[in-house]
Amino acid sequence: MKILIDAHMVGERETGNETYIVNLIRGLQNMGVSDEIVLATAHVDALSEKVGRQYRMIPVSVSPWRRLGVDLPSIVRREKVDVLHVTYAGPLQTACAVVVTIHDVAYKMHPEWFSIRDRVVLGSGIAWTIRRAGKVITVSEHARREMEAVFPFAGPKIEV
């Protein structure tokens, strides 16, 4: 199986999201996962510094519109990817299974904490991504409950 992990945020100073993706990749390394893992990144050097150079890294745009609309769907097709892992929002269309990690729905609970751009990306992308995803990963029961309150249709897909 070929897995593409969207690691665009590594090197963007996205604190928690960046830490999560780096540790997800390290965890897969430590588990000795035999599947082929490819990383989509906007910052090859920053990601290589954190996880090493044993993975093939494919450049993607820092622009969410370009990354989600063009880059990731193109990589999925070209590389014949079986599973795409994204955080929060994924492409509108993609020719593979999707797994999404959503840490919280703070953008709904506290929109004042987010830029207009982030509210638009998250507001337009998360519901669509949840509907498209085979699984939704979250980090706590609290996050699950909040997500189910905002997206009642997500319940059966959510794994803590």
PDB file of C-alpha atoms in Angstrom, residues 56-145:
ATOM      1  CA  ARG A  56      10.500  10.423  -0.582  1.00  0.00           C
ATOM      2  CA  MET A  57       9.334  14.023  -0.258  1.00  0.00           C
ATOM      3  CA  ILE A  58       7.245  15.699  -2.905  1.00  0.00           C
ATOM      4  CA  PRO A  59       6.952  19.503  -2.904  1.00  0.00           C
ATOM      5  CA  VAL A  60       3.552  21.136  -2.494  1.00  0.00           C
ATOM      6  CA  SER A  61       2.483  24.755  -2.307  1.00  0.00           C
ATOM      7  CA  VAL A  62       2.079  26.620   0.971  1.00  0.00           C
ATOM      8  CA  SER A  63      -1.177  27.990  -0.476  1.00  0.00           C
ATOM      9  CA  PRO A  64      -4.073  25.855   0.763  1.00  0.00           C
ATOM     10  CA  TRP A  65      -5.985  26.562  -2.455  1.00  0.00           C
ATOM     11  CA  ARG A  66      -3.145  25.306  -4.652  1.00  0.00           C
ATOM     12  CA  ARG A  67      -2.201  22.402  -2.337  1.00  0.00           C
ATOM     13  CA  LEU A  68      -5.758  21.104  -1.925  1.00  0.00           C
ATOM     14  CA  GLY A  69      -7.023  21.978  -5.388  1.00  0.00           C
ATOM     15  CA  VAL A  70      -4.095  20.939  -7.556  1.00  0.00           C
ATOM     16  CA  ASP A  71      -1.013  19.548  -5.814  1.00  0.00           C
ATOM     17  CA  LEU A  72      -2.417  16.737  -3.671  1.00  0.00           C
ATOM     18  CA  PRO A  73      -4.903  15.409  -6.266  1.00  0.00           C
ATOM     19  CA  SER A  74      -2.127  15.423  -8.894  1.00  0.00           C
ATOM     20  CA  ILE A  75       0.287  13.574  -6.606  1.00  0.00           C
ATOM     21  CA  VAL A  76      -2.380  10.991  -5.735  1.00  0.00           C
ATOM     22  CA  ARG A  77      -3.009  10.268  -9.426  1.00  0.00           C
ATOM     23  CA  ARG A  78       0.614  10.340 -10.548  1.00  0.00           C
ATOM     24  CA  GLU A  79       1.919   8.246  -7.641  1.00  0.00           C
ATOM     25  CA  LYS A  80      -1.064   5.853  -7.551  1.00  0.00           C
ATOM     26  CA  VAL A  81      -1.596   6.549  -3.848  1.00  0.00           C
ATOM     27  CA  ASP A  82      -3.920   4.213  -1.918  1.00  0.00           C
ATOM     28  CA  VAL A  83      -4.460   6.353   1.205  1.00  0.00           C
ATOM     29  CA  LEU A  84      -4.080  10.095   1.759  1.00  0.00           C
ATOM     30  CA  HIS A  85      -3.715  11.420   5.312  1.00  0.00           C
ATOM     31  CA  VAL A  86      -4.547  15.105   5.856  1.00  0.00           C
ATOM     32  CA  THR A  87      -5.198  17.339   8.839  1.00  0.00           C
ATOM     33  CA  TYR A  88      -8.478  19.236   8.987  1.00  0.00           C
ATOM     34  CA  ALA A  89      -9.160  19.739   5.270  1.00  0.00           C
ATOM     35  CA  GLY A  90      -8.440  17.613   2.239  1.00  0.00           C
ATOM     36  CA  PRO A  91      -8.892  17.913  -1.514  1.00  0.00           C
ATOM     37  CA  LEU A  92     -12.401  18.208  -2.916  1.00  0.00           C
ATOM     38  CA  GLN A  93     -11.693  15.247  -5.152  1.00  0.00           C
ATOM     39  CA  THR A  94      -9.094  12.552  -4.951  1.00  0.00           C
ATOM     40  CA  ALA A  95      -8.770   9.069  -6.389  1.00  0.00           C
ATOM     41  CA  CYS A  96      -7.926   7.303  -3.113  1.00  0.00           C
ATOM     42  CA  ALA A  97      -9.144   6.672   0.421  1.00  0.00           C
ATOM     43  CA  VAL A  98      -8.804   9.609   2.821  1.00  0.00           C
ATOM     44  CA  VAL A  99      -8.021   9.638   6.544  1.00  0.00           C
ATOM     45  CA  VAL A 100      -8.244  12.989   8.306  1.00  0.00           C
ATOM     46  CA  THR A 101      -6.988  14.077  11.707  1.00  0.00           C
ATOM     47  CA  ILE A 102      -9.009  16.864  13.305  1.00  0.00           C
ATOM     48  CA  HIS A 103      -7.624  17.978  16.651  1.00  0.00           C
ATOM     49  CA  ASP A 104     -10.529  20.254  17.527  1.00  0.00           C
ATOM     50  CA  VAL A 105     -13.273  22.458  16.131  1.00  0.00           C
ATOM     51  CA  ALA A 106     -12.028  25.638  17.816  1.00  0.00           C
ATOM     52  CA  TYR A 107     -12.601  27.570  14.597  1.00  0.00           C
ATOM     53  CA  LYS A 108     -16.347  27.051  15.230  1.00  0.00           C
ATOM     54  CA  MET A 109     -16.248  27.533  19.003  1.00  0.00           C
ATOM     55  CA  HIS A 110     -13.907  30.561  18.955  1.00  0.00           C
ATOM     56  CA  PRO A 111     -13.805  32.079  15.463  1.00  0.00           C
ATOM     57  CA  GLU A 112     -12.160  35.219  16.861  1.00  0.00           C
ATOM     58  CA  TRP A 113      -8.956  33.203  17.343  1.00  0.00           C
ATOM     59  CA  PHE A 114      -8.613  32.560  13.599  1.00  0.00           C
ATOM     60  CA  SER A 115      -7.757  34.632  10.563  1.00  0.00           C
ATOM     61  CA  ILE A 116     -10.395  35.109   7.899  1.00  0.00           C
ATOM     62  CA  ARG A 117      -8.363  32.884   5.562  1.00  0.00           C
ATOM     63  CA  ASP A 118      -8.223  30.062   8.122  1.00  0.00           C
ATOM     64  CA  ARG A 119     -11.949  30.349   8.893  1.00  0.00           C
ATOM     65  CA  VAL A 120     -12.742  30.116   5.174  1.00  0.00           C
ATOM     66  CA  VAL A 121     -10.423  27.147   4.573  1.00  0.00           C
ATOM     67  CA  LEU A 122     -11.611  25.290   7.662  1.00  0.00           C
ATOM     68  CA  GLY A 123     -15.256  26.274   7.276  1.00  0.00           C
ATOM     69  CA  SER A 124     -15.437  25.149   3.681  1.00  0.00           C
ATOM     70  CA  GLY A 125     -13.111  22.172   3.909  1.00  0.00           C
ATOM     71  CA  ILE A 126     -13.720  20.241   7.118  1.00  0.00           C
ATOM     72  CA  ALA A 127     -17.332  19.148   6.560  1.00  0.00           C
ATOM     73  CA  TRP A 128     -16.521  18.058   3.018  1.00  0.00           C
ATOM     74  CA  THR A 129     -13.412  16.203   4.161  1.00  0.00           C
ATOM     75  CA  ILE A 130     -15.280  14.385   6.943  1.00  0.00           C
ATOM     76  CA  ARG A 131     -17.925  13.258   4.463  1.00  0.00           C
ATOM     77  CA  ARG A 132     -15.215  12.031   2.074  1.00  0.00           C
ATOM     78  CA  ALA A 133     -13.014  10.389   4.721  1.00  0.00           C
ATOM     79  CA  GLY A 134     -13.105   6.731   5.625  1.00  0.00           C
ATOM     80  CA  LYS A 135     -11.877   7.577   9.135  1.00  0.00           C
ATOM     81  CA  VAL A 136     -11.584  10.697  11.252  1.00  0.00           C
ATOM     82  CA  ILE A 137      -8.875  10.665  13.912  1.00  0.00           C
ATOM     83  CA  THR A 138      -9.065  12.959  16.915  1.00  0.00           C
ATOM     84  CA  VAL A 139      -6.960  13.232  20.042  1.00  0.00           C
ATOM     85  CA  SER A 140      -9.443  13.135  22.924  1.00  0.00           C
ATOM     86  CA  GLU A 141     -12.989  12.241  23.950  1.00  0.00           C
ATOM     87  CA  HIS A 142     -13.632  15.952  24.493  1.00  0.00           C
ATOM     88  CA  ALA A 143     -12.655  16.689  20.883  1.00  0.00           C
ATOM     89  CA  ARG A 144     -14.882  13.817  19.724  1.00  0.00           C
ATOM     90  CA  ARG A 145     -17.902  15.210  21.593  1.00  0.00           C
TER      91      ARG A 145
END
